[in-house]
Structure formats: C-alpha cells, structure tokens
mmCIF file of C-alpha atoms in Angstrom:
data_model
loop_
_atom_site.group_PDB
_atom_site.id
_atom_site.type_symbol
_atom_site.label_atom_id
_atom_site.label_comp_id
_atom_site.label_asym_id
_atom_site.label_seq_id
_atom_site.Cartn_x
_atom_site.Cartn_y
_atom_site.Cartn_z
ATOM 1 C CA UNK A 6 3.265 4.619 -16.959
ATOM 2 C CA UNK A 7 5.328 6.052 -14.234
ATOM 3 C CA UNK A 8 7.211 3.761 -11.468
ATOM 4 C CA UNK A 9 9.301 5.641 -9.237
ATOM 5 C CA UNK A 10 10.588 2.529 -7.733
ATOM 6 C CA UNK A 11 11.165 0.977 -11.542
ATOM 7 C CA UNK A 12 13.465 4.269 -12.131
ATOM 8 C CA UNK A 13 15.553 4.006 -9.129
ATOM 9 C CA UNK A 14 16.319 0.003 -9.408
ATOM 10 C CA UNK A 15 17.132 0.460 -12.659
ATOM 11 C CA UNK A 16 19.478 3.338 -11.632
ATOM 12 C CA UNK A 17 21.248 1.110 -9.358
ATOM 13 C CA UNK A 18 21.778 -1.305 -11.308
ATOM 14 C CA UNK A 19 24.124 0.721 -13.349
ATOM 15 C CA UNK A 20 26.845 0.828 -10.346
ATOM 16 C CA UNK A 21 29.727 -0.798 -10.883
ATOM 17 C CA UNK A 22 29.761 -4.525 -9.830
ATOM 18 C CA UNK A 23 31.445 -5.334 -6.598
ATOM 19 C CA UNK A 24 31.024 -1.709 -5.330
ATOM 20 C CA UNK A 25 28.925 -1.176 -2.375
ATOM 21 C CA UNK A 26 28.466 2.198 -1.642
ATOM 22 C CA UNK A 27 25.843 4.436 0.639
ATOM 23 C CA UNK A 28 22.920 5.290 -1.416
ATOM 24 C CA UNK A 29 20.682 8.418 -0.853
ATOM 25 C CA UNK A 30 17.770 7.767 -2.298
ATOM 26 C CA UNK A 31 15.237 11.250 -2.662
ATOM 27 C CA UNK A 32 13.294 12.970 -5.057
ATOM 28 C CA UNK A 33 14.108 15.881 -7.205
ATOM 29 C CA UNK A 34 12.170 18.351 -5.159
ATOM 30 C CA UNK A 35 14.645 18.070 -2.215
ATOM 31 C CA UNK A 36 17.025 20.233 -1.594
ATOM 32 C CA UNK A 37 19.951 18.987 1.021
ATOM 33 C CA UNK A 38 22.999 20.531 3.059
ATOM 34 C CA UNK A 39 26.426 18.737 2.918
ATOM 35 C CA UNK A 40 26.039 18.391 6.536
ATOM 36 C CA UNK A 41 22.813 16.393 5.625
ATOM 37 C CA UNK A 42 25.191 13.607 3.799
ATOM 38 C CA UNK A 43 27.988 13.280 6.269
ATOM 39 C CA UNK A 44 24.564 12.550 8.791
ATOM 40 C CA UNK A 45 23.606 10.002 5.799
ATOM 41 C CA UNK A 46 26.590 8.386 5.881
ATOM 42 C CA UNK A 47 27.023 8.321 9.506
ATOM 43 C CA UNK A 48 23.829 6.623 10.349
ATOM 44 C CA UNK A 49 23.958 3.850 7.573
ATOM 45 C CA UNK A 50 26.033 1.371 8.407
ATOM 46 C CA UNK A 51 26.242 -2.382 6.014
ATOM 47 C CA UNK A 52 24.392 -5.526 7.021
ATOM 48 C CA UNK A 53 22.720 -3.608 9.689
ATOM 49 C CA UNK A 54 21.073 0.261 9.632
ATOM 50 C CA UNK A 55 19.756 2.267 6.979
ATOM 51 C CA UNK A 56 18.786 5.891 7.324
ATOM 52 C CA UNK A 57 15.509 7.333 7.031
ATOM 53 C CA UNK A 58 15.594 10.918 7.662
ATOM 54 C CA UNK A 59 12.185 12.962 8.331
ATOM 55 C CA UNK A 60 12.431 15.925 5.557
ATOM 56 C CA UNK A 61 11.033 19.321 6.525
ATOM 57 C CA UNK A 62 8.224 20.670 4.324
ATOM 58 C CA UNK A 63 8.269 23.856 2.888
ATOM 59 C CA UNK A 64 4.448 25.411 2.199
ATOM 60 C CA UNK A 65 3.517 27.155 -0.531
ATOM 61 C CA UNK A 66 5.394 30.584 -0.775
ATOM 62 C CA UNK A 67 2.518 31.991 -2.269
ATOM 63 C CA UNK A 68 1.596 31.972 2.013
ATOM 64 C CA UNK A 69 4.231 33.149 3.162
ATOM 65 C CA UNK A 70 7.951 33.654 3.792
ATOM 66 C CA UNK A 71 9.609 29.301 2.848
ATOM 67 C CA UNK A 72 13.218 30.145 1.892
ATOM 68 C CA UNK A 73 14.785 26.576 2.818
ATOM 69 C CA UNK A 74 18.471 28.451 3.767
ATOM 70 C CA UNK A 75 16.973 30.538 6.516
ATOM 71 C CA UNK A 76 15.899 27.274 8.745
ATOM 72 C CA UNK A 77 13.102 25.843 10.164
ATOM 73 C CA UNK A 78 10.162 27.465 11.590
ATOM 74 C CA UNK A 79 6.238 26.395 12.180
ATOM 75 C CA UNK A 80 4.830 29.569 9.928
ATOM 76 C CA UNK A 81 7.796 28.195 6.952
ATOM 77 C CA UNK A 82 6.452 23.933 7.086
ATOM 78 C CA UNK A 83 6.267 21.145 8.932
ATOM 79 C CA UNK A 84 8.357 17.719 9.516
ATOM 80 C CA UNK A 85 6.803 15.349 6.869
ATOM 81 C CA UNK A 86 7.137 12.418 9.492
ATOM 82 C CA UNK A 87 4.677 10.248 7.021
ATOM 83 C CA UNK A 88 7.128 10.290 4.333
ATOM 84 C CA UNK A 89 9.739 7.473 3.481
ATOM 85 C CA UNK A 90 10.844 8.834 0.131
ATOM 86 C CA UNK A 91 14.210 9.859 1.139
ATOM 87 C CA UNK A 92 16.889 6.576 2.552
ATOM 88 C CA UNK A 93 20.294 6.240 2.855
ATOM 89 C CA UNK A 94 21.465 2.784 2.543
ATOM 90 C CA UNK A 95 24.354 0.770 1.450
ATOM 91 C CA UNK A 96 23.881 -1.088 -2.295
ATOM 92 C CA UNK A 97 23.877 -4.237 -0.483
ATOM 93 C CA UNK A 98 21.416 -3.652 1.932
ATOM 94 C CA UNK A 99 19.364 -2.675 -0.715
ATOM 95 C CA UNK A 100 20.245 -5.485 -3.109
ATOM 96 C CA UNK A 101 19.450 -8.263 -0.082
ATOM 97 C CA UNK A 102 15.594 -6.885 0.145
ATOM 98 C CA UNK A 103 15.093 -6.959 -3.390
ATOM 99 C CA UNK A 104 14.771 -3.149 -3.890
ATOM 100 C CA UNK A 105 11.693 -1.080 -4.445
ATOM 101 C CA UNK A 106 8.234 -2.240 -5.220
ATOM 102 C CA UNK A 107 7.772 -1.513 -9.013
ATOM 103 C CA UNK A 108 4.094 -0.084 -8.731
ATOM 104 C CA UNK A 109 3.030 2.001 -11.216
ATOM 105 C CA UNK A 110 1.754 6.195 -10.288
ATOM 106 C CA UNK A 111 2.117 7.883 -7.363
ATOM 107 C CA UNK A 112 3.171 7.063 -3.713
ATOM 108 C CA UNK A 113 3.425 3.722 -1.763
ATOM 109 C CA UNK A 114 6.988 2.224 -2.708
ATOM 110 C CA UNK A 115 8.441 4.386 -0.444
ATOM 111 C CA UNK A 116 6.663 3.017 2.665
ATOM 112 C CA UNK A 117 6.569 -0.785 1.170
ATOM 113 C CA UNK A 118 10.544 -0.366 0.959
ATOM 114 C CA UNK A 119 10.483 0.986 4.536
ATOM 115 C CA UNK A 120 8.728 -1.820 6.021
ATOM 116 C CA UNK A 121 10.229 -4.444 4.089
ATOM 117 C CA UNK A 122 13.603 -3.652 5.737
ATOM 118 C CA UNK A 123 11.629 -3.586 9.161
ATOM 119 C CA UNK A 124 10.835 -7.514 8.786
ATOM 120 C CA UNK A 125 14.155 -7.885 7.993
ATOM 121 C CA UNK A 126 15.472 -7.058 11.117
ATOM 122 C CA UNK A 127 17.824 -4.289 9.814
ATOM 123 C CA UNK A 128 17.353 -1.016 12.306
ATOM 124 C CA UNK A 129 16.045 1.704 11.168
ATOM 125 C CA UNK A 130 16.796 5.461 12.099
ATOM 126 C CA UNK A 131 14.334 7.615 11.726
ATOM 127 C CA UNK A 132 14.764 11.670 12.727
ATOM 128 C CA UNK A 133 13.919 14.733 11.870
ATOM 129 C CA UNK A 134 17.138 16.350 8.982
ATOM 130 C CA UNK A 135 17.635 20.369 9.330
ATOM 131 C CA UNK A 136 19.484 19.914 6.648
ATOM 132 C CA UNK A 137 16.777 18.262 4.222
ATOM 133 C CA UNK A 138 14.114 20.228 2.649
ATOM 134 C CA UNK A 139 11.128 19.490 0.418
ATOM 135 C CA UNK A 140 10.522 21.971 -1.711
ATOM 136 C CA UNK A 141 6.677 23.689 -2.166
ATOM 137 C CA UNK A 142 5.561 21.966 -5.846
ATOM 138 C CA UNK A 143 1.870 22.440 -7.104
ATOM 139 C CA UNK A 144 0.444 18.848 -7.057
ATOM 140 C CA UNK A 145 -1.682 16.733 -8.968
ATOM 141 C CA UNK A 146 -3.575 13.544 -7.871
ATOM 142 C CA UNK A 147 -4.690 11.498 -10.716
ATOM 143 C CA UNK A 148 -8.666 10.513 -10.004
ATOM 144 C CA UNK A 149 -7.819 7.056 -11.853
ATOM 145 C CA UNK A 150 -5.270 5.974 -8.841
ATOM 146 C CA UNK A 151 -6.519 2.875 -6.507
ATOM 147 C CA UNK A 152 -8.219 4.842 -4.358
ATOM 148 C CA UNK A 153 -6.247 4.249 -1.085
ATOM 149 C CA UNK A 154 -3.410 6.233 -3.313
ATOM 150 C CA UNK A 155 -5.398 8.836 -4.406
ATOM 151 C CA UNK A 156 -7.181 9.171 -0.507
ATOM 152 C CA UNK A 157 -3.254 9.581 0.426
ATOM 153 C CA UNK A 158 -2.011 11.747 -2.446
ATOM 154 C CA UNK A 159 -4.815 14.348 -1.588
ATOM 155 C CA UNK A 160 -4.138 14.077 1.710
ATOM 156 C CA UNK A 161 -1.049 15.308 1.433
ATOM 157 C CA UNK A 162 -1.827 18.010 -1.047
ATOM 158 C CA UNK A 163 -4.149 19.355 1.671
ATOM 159 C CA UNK A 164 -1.426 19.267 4.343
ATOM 160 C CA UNK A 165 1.506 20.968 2.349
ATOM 161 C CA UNK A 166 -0.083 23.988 1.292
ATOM 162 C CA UNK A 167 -0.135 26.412 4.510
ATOM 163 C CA UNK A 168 0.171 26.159 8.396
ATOM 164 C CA UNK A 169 -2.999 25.709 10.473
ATOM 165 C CA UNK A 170 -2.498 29.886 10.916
ATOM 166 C CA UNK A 171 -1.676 30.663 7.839
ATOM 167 C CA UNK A 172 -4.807 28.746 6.844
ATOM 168 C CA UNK A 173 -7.222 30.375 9.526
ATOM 169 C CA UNK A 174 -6.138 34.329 8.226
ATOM 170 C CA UNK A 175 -6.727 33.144 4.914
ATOM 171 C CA UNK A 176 -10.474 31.675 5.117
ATOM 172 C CA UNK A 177 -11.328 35.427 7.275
ATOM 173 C CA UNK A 178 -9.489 37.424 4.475
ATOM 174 C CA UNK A 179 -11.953 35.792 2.278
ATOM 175 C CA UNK A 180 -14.985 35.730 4.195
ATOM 176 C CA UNK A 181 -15.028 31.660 4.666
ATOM 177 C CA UNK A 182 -15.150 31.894 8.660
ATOM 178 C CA UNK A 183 -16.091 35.008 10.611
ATOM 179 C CA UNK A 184 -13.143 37.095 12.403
#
C-alpha cells in the first residue's frame, strides 16, 4: 500500500551522515520558482523554525485560463491554506520529531507532521508562496479509506475543481440553476 510519509523518511535517510541540510518537502504536482527556495531557506532556520508555505491552487483548466507563470488570480485558484504537504526544514529538525507518520493511503501525515512540531515548541511560519503552485490533477478518493480521510479527500476534490463563479456559469450553461 501507499505511505507518502514511509517514501519520504526513507528518502532522507539516504543523506549523507553528519549533513544537515534544509529540506523541501512537496509533492510531484508542485511546481516552484527559485525565488520560492531562497524564501525556503530563509525562513527555516535549525533548532528553531521550519517553513510551511500556503501553495496556490490551480483549478481545472478545463474552466478556464490556470497557467501557473502568469500569477495569481481568484478566476485561476485559490490559496490551499488547509494543506501542510509542502515544509522546509533542516534534517535535524526533522530527525528530533521522529519524521512523518507512516500511515498508509491518502492525506493526514502532512498535518500530523505539522502539529507534531507545534508541541514541540519549534515556530512555525506559515504564508501564502507566489512562487508555489499546485498543479490541476484529476483525483481519486478511494471509498475503502477511514472515512474521516475519505470525508477530507472529497472535500478537497470538490474545492479544486473551479471558482465559486466559474462554478455558478457552469450549473446555468447546463440548466442546473435558473439564469
């Protein structure tokens, strides 16, 4: 079975002993500006801040215009404040609170890392990135999740298809709601 969290502690395990450097930890549906990492390194610092950045979500082109380079715009996504996938943190850091939560499907280690550093009294940083995108993706939530997961995973499949607008033109195009 799939474990996100499993994949990326076993990633860092491979760095090279006695090296501590920043880790940016996202998925492979981001896309991210090299201004974006200079801000990742900036606001991680060892022993005491890691960085978690508030991507902006791109809707589904198929809705309109989502090209990532052209900025940010309300018709284009939305800040995905109730993600925690992507951190920047030092290998130590990360090493001192144990690392990710090695559930298995989608979603959750991501928040459990999140709030594990919050009891541990390192600071967190948490702002919207213009220079971190999430990338439109069709997406699939398995029925046989616990269903708190599943409750969340189509939650958020609901949310990162269109804007509010974009939603509201559709449903009169098709005859859902009256014009």
């Amino acid at each position: 079975p799939f474990s996100r969290g499993a994949a990326l502690n076993l990633g860092t395990r491979e760095i090279a002993p006695g090296s501590d450097p920043v880790l940016f930890f996202c998925d492979v549906d981001i896309e991210f500006t090299t201004d974006f990492l200079q801000r990742c390194r900036f606001n991680t610092a060892r022993g005491g801040q890691v960085y978690y950045p508030i991507v902006f979500s791109l809707y589904n082109p198929a809705y309109g215009p989502v090209t990532p380079g052209q900025g940010v715009s309300k018709a284009k996504g939305f800040w995905r404040a109730f993600g925690y996938g992507m951190t920047c943190v030092y290998k130590s850091d990360f090493d001192r609170v144990e690392g990710f939560d090695e559930i298995q499907g989608w979603g959750g280690e991501d928040v459990i890392l999140y709030e594990t550093f919050i009891r541990s009294g390192v600071r967190t940083v948490r702002s919207p990135d213009r220079g971190l995108f999430h990338i439109y993706h069709p997406k699939h939530c398995n029925e046989t999740l616990p269903q708190d997961r599943y409750v969340s995973c189509m939650s958020t499949k609901a949310v990162t298809e269109a804007s509010h607008e974009q939603l509201g033109l559709l449903a009169m195009k098709h005859g859902i709601i009256s014009e």
